[in-house]
PDB file of C-alpha atoms in Angstrom:
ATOM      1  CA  UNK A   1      46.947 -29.131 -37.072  1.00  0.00           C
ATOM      2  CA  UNK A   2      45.236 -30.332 -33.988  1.00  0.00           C
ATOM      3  CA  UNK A   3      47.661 -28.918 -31.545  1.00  0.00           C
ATOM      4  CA  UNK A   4      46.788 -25.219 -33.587  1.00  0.00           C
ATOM      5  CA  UNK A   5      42.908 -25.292 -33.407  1.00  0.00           C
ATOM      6  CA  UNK A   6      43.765 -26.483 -29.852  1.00  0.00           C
ATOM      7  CA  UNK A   7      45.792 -23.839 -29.134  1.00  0.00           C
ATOM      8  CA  UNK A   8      43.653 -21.171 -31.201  1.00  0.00           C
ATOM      9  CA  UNK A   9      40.400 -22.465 -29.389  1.00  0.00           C
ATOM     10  CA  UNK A  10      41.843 -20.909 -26.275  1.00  0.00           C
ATOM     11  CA  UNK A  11      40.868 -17.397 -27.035  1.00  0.00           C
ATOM     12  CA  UNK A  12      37.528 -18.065 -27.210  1.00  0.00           C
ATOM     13  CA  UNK A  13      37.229 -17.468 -23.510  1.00  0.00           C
ATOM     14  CA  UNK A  14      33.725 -18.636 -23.126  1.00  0.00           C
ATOM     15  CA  UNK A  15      32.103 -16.818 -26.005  1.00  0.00           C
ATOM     16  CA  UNK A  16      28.127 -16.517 -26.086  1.00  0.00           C
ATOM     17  CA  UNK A  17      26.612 -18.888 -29.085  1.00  0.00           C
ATOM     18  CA  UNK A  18      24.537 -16.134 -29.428  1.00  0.00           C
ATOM     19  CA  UNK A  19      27.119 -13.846 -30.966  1.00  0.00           C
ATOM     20  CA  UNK A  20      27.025 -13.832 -35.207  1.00  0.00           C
ATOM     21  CA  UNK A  21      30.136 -15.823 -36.728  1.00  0.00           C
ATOM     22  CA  UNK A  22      31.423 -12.904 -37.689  1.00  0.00           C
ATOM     23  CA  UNK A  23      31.528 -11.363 -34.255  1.00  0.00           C
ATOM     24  CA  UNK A  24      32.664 -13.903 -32.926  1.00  0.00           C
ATOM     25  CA  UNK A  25      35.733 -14.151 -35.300  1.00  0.00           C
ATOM     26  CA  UNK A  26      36.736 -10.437 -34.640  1.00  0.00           C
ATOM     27  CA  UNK A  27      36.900 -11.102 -30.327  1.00  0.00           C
ATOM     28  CA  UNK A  28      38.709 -14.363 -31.258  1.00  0.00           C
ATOM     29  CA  UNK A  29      41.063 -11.910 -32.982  1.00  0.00           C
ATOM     30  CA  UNK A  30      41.467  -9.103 -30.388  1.00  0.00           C
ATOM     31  CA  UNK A  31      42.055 -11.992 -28.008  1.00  0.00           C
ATOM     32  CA  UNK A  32      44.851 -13.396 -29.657  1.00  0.00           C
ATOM     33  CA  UNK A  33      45.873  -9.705 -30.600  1.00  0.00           C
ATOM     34  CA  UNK A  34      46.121  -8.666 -26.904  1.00  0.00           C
ATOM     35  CA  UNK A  35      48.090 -11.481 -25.895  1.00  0.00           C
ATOM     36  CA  UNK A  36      50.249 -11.542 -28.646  1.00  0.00           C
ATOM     37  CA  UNK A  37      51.116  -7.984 -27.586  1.00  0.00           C
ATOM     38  CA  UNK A  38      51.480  -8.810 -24.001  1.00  0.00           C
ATOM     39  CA  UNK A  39      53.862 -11.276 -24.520  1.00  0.00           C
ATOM     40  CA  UNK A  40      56.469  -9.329 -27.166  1.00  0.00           C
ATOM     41  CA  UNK A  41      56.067  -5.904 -24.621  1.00  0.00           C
ATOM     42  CA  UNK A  42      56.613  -8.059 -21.238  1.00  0.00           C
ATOM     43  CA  UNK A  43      59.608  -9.776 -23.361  1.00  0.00           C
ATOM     44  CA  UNK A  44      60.866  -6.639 -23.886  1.00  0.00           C
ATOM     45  CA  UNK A  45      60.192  -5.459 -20.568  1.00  0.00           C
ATOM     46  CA  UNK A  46      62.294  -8.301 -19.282  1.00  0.00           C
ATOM     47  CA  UNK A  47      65.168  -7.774 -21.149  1.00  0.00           C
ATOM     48  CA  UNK A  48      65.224  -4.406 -20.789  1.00  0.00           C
ATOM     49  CA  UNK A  49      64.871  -5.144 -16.816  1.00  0.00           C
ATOM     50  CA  UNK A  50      68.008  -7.849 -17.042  1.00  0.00           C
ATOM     51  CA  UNK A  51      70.546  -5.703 -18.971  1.00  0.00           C
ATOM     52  CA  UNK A  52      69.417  -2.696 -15.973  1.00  0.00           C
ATOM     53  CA  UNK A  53      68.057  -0.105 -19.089  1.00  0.00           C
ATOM     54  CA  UNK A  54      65.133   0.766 -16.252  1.00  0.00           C
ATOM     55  CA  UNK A  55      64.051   3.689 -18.442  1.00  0.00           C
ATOM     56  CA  UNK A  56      62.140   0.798 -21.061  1.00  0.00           C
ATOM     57  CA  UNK A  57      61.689  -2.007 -18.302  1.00  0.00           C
ATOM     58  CA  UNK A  58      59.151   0.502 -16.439  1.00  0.00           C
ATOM     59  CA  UNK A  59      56.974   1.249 -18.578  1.00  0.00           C
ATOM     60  CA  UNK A  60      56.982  -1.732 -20.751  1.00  0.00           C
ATOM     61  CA  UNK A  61      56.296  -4.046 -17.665  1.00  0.00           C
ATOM     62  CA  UNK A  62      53.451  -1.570 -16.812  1.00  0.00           C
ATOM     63  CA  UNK A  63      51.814  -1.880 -20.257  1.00  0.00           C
ATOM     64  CA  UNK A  64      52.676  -5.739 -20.275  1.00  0.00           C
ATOM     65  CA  UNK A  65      50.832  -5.750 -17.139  1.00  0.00           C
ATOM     66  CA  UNK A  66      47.767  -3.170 -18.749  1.00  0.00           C
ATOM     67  CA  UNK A  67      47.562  -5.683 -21.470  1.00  0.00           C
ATOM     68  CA  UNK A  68      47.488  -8.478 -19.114  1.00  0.00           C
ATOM     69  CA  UNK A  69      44.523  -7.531 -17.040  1.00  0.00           C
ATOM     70  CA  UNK A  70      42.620  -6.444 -20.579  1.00  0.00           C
ATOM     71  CA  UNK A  71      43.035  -9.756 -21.636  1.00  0.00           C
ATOM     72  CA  UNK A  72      41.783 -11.514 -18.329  1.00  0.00           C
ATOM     73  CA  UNK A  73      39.662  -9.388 -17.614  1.00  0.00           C
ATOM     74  CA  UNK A  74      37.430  -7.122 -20.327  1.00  0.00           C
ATOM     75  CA  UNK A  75      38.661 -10.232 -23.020  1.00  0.00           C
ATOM     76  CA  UNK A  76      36.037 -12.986 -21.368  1.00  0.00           C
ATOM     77  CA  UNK A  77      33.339 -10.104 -21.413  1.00  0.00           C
ATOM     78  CA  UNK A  78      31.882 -10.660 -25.326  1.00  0.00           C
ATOM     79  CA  UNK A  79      29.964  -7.721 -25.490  1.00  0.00           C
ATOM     80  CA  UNK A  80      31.950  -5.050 -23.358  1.00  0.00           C
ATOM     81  CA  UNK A  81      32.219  -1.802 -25.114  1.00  0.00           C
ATOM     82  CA  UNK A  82      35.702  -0.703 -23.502  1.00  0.00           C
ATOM     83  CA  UNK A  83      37.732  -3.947 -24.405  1.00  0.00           C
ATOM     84  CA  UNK A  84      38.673  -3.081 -28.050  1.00  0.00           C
ATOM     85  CA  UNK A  85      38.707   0.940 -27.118  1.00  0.00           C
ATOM     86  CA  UNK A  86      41.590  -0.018 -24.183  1.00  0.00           C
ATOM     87  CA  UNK A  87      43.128  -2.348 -26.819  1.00  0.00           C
ATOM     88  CA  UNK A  88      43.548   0.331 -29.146  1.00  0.00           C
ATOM     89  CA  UNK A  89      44.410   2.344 -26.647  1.00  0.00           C
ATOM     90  CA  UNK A  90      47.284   0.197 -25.149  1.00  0.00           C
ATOM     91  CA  UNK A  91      48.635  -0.474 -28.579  1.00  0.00           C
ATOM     92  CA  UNK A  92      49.195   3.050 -29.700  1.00  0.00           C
ATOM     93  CA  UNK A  93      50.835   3.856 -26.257  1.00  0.00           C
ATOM     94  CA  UNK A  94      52.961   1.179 -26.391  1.00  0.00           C
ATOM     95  CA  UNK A  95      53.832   1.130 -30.149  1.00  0.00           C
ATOM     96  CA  UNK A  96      54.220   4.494 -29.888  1.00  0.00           C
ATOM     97  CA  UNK A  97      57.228   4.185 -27.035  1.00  0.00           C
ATOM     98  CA  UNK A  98      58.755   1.304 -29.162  1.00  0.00           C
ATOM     99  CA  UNK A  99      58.377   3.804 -31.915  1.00  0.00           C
ATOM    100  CA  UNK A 100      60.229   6.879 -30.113  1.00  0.00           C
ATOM    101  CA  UNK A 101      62.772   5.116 -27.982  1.00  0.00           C
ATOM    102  CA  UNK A 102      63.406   1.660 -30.097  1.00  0.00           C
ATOM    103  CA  UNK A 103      62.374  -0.961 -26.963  1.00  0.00           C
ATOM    104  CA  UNK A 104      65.540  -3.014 -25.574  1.00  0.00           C
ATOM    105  CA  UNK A 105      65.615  -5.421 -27.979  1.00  0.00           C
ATOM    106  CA  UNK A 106      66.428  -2.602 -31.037  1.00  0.00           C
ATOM    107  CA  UNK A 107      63.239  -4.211 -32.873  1.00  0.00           C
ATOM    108  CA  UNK A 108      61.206  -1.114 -31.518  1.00  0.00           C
ATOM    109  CA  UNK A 109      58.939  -0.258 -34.366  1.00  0.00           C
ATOM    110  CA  UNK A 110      58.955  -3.319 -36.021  1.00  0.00           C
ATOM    111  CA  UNK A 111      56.174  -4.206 -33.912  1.00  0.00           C
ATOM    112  CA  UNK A 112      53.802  -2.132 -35.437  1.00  0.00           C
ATOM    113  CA  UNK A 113      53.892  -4.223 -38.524  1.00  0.00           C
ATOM    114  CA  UNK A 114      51.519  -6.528 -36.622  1.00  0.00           C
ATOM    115  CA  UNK A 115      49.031  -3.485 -36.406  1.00  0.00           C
ATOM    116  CA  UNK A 116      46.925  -3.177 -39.595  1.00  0.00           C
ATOM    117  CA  UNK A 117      47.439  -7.153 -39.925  1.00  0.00           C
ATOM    118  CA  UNK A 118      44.994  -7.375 -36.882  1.00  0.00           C
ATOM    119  CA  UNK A 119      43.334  -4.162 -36.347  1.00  0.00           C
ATOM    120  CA  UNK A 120      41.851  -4.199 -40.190  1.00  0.00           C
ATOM    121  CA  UNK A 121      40.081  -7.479 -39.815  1.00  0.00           C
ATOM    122  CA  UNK A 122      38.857  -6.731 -36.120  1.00  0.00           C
ATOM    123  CA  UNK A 123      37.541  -3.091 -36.730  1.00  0.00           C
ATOM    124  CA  UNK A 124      35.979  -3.468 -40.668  1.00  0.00           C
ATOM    125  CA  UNK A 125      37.461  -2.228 -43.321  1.00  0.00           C
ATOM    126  CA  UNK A 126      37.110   1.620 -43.073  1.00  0.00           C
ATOM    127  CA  UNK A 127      37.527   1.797 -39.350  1.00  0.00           C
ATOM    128  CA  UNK A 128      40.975  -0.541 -39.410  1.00  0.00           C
ATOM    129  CA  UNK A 129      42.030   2.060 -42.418  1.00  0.00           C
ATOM    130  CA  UNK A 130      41.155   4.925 -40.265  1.00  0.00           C
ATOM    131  CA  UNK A 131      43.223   3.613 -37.213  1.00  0.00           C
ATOM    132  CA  UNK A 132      46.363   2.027 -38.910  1.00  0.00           C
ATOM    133  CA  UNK A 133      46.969   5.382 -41.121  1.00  0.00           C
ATOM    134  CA  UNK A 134      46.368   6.948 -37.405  1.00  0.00           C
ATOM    135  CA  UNK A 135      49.530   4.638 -36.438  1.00  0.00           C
ATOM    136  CA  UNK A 136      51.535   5.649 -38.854  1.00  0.00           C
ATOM    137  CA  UNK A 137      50.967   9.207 -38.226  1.00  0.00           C
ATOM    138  CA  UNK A 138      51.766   8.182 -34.959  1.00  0.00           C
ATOM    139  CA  UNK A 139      54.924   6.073 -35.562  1.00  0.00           C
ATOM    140  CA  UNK A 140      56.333   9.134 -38.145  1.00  0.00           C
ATOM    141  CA  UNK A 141      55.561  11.346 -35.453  1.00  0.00           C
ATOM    142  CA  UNK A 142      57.588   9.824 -33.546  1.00  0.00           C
ATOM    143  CA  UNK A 143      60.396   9.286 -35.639  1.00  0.00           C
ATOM    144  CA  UNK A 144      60.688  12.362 -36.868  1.00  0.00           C
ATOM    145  CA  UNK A 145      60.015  14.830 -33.838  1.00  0.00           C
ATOM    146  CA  UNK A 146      60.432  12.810 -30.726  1.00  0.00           C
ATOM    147  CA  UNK A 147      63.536  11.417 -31.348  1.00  0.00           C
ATOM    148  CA  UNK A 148      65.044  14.954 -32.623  1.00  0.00           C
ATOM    149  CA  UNK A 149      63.723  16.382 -29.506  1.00  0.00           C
ATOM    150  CA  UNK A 150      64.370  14.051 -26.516  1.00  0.00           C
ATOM    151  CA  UNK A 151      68.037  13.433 -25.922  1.00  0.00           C
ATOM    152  CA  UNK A 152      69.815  10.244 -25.478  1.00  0.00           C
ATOM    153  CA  UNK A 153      67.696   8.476 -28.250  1.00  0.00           C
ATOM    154  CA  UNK A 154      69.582   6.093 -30.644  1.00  0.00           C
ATOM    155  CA  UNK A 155      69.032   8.383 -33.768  1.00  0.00           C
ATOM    156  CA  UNK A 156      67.414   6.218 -36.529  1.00  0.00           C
ATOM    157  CA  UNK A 157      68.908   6.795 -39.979  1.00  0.00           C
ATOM    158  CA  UNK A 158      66.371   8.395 -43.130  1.00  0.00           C
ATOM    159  CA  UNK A 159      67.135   4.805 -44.773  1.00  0.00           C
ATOM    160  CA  UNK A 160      65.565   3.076 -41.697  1.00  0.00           C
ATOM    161  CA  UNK A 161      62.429   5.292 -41.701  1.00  0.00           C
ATOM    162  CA  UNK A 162      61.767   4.760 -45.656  1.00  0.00           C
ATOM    163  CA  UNK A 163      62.255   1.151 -45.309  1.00  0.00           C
ATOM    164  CA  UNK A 164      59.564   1.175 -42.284  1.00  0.00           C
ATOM    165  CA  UNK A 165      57.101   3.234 -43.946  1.00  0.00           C
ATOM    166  CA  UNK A 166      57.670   1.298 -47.336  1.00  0.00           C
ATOM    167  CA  UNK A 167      56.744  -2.369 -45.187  1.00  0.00           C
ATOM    168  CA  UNK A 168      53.847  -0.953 -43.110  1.00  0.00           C
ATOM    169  CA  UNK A 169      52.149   0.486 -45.695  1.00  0.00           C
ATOM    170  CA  UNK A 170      52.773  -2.668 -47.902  1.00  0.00           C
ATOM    171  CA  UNK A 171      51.255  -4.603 -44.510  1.00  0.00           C
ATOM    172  CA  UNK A 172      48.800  -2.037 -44.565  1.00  0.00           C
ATOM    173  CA  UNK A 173      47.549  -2.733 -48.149  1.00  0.00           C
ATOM    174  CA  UNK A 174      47.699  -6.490 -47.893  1.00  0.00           C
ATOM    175  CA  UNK A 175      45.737  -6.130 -44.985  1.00  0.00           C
ATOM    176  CA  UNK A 176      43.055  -4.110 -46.624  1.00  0.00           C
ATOM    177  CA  UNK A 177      42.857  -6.305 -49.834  1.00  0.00           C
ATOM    178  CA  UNK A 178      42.803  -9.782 -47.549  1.00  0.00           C
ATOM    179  CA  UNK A 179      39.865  -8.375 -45.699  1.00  0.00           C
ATOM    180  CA  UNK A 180      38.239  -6.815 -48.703  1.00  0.00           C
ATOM    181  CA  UNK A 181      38.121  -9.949 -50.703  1.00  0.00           C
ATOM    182  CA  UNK A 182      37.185 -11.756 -47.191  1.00  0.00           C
ATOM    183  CA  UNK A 183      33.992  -9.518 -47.790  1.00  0.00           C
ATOM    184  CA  UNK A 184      33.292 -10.186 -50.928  1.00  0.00           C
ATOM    185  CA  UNK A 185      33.381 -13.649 -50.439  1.00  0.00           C
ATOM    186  CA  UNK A 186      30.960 -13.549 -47.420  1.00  0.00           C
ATOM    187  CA  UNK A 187      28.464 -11.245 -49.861  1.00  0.00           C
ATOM    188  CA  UNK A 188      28.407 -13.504 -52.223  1.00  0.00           C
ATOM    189  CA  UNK A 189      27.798 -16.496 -50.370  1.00  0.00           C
ATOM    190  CA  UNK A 190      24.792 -14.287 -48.638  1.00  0.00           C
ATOM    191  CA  UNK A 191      23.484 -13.573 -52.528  1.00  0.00           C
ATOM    192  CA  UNK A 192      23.487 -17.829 -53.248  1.00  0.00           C
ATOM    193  CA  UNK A 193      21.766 -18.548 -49.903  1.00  0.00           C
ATOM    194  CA  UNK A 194      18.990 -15.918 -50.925  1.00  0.00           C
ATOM    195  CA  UNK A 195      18.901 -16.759 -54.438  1.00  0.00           C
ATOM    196  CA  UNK A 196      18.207 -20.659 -53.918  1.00  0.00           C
ATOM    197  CA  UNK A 197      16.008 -20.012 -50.832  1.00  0.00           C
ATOM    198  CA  UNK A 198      13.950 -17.613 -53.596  1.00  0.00           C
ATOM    199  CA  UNK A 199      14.326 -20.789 -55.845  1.00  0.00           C
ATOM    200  CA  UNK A 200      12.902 -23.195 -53.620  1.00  0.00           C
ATOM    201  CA  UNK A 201      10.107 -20.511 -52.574  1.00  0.00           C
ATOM    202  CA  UNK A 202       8.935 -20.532 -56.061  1.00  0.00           C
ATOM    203  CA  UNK A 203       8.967 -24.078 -56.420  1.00  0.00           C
ATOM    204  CA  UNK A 204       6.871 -24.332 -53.741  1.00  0.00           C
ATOM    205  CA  UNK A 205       4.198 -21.855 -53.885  1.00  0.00           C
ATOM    206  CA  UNK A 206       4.029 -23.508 -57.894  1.00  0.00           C
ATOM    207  CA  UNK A 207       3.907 -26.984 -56.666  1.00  0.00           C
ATOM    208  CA  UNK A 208       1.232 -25.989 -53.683  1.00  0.00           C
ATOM    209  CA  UNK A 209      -0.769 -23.859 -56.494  1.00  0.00           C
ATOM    210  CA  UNK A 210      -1.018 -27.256 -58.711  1.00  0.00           C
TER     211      UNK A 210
END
């Protein structure tokens, strides 16, 4: 357990004690996000680049690389407004090309399970929603259009695509509920804080008025 907070402590990068807990959770999150992302695209990148398929090792090493400098860069700046705008960014480009060409390890879209699981609790609720149902308008998009239209794609079967849609919208609705109930949980520990510090503010202005 110490060798995970160790290792989770990492993407803190520095953050500024001024920043709310709750803040500070969600750039903990994109941190570990972006680098989680960086490291399955440049491992796909590499493999791609080591059985000579340079049409995925290109690009993937470039968005490996985008990720990379987001990370290092715009991730140790707390309150930068364009870190979380080029993570979303990054992630629908490259989840997107897994989506249409499959990536070199034949995973391909199963990446963009990790999507909602990250992007819900980062963004809020409603915002997450708005941009995981955006990937999978995206992702069907792409499965259903790009791959009819641009030859020399490894056709994916109607099975495959029902299965997909079937486990990312599950992910998407676990996501949703886990941060819901993450809310509710925070609002009602707000109400008990303000309900005994009423409590004790009573009990004072009675004792100071005797």
């Amino acid at each position: 357990m110490r060798f995970l907070n160790t290792l989770v402590s990492l993407f803190k990068l520095d953050l500024d004690d001024k920043l709310e807990l709750e803040e500070r959770n969600r750039i903990l999150l994109s941190n570990l996000y972006n680098f989680l992302m960086f490291l399955i695209v440049f491992a796909e990148g590499i493999y791609a680049l080591m059985t000579e398929v340079i049409l995925y090792a290109g690009p993937l090493l470039l968005f490996s690389l985008l990720y990379l400098v987001n990370f290092l860069f715009l991730g140790r700046q707390s309150r930068s407004t364009y870190y979380r705008f080029f993570l979303l960014l990054m992630s629908y480009l490259s989840l997107g090309f897994f989506a249409t060409f499959g990536g070199s390890s034949g995973l391909g879209a199963a990446w963009s399970l990790l999507f909602p699981l990250f992007v819900i609790p980062i963004l809020g609720k409603h915002k997450g929603a708005v941009h995981s149902l955006t990937m999978l308008g995206i992702i069907a998009f792409a499965m259903f259009v790009l791959t009819a239209i641009i030859p020399g794609i490894q056709a994916i079967s109607m099975s495959q695509k029902v299965i997909f849609a079937g486990l990312y919208i599950s992910m998407f609705f676990v996501s949703y509920a886990l941060q819901y109930i993450s809310n509710e949980v925070i609002l009602d520990k707000e109400k008990i804080m303000l309900n005994s510090q009423n409590i004790s503010r009573t009990q004072d202005e009675h004792i100071s008025r005797l």
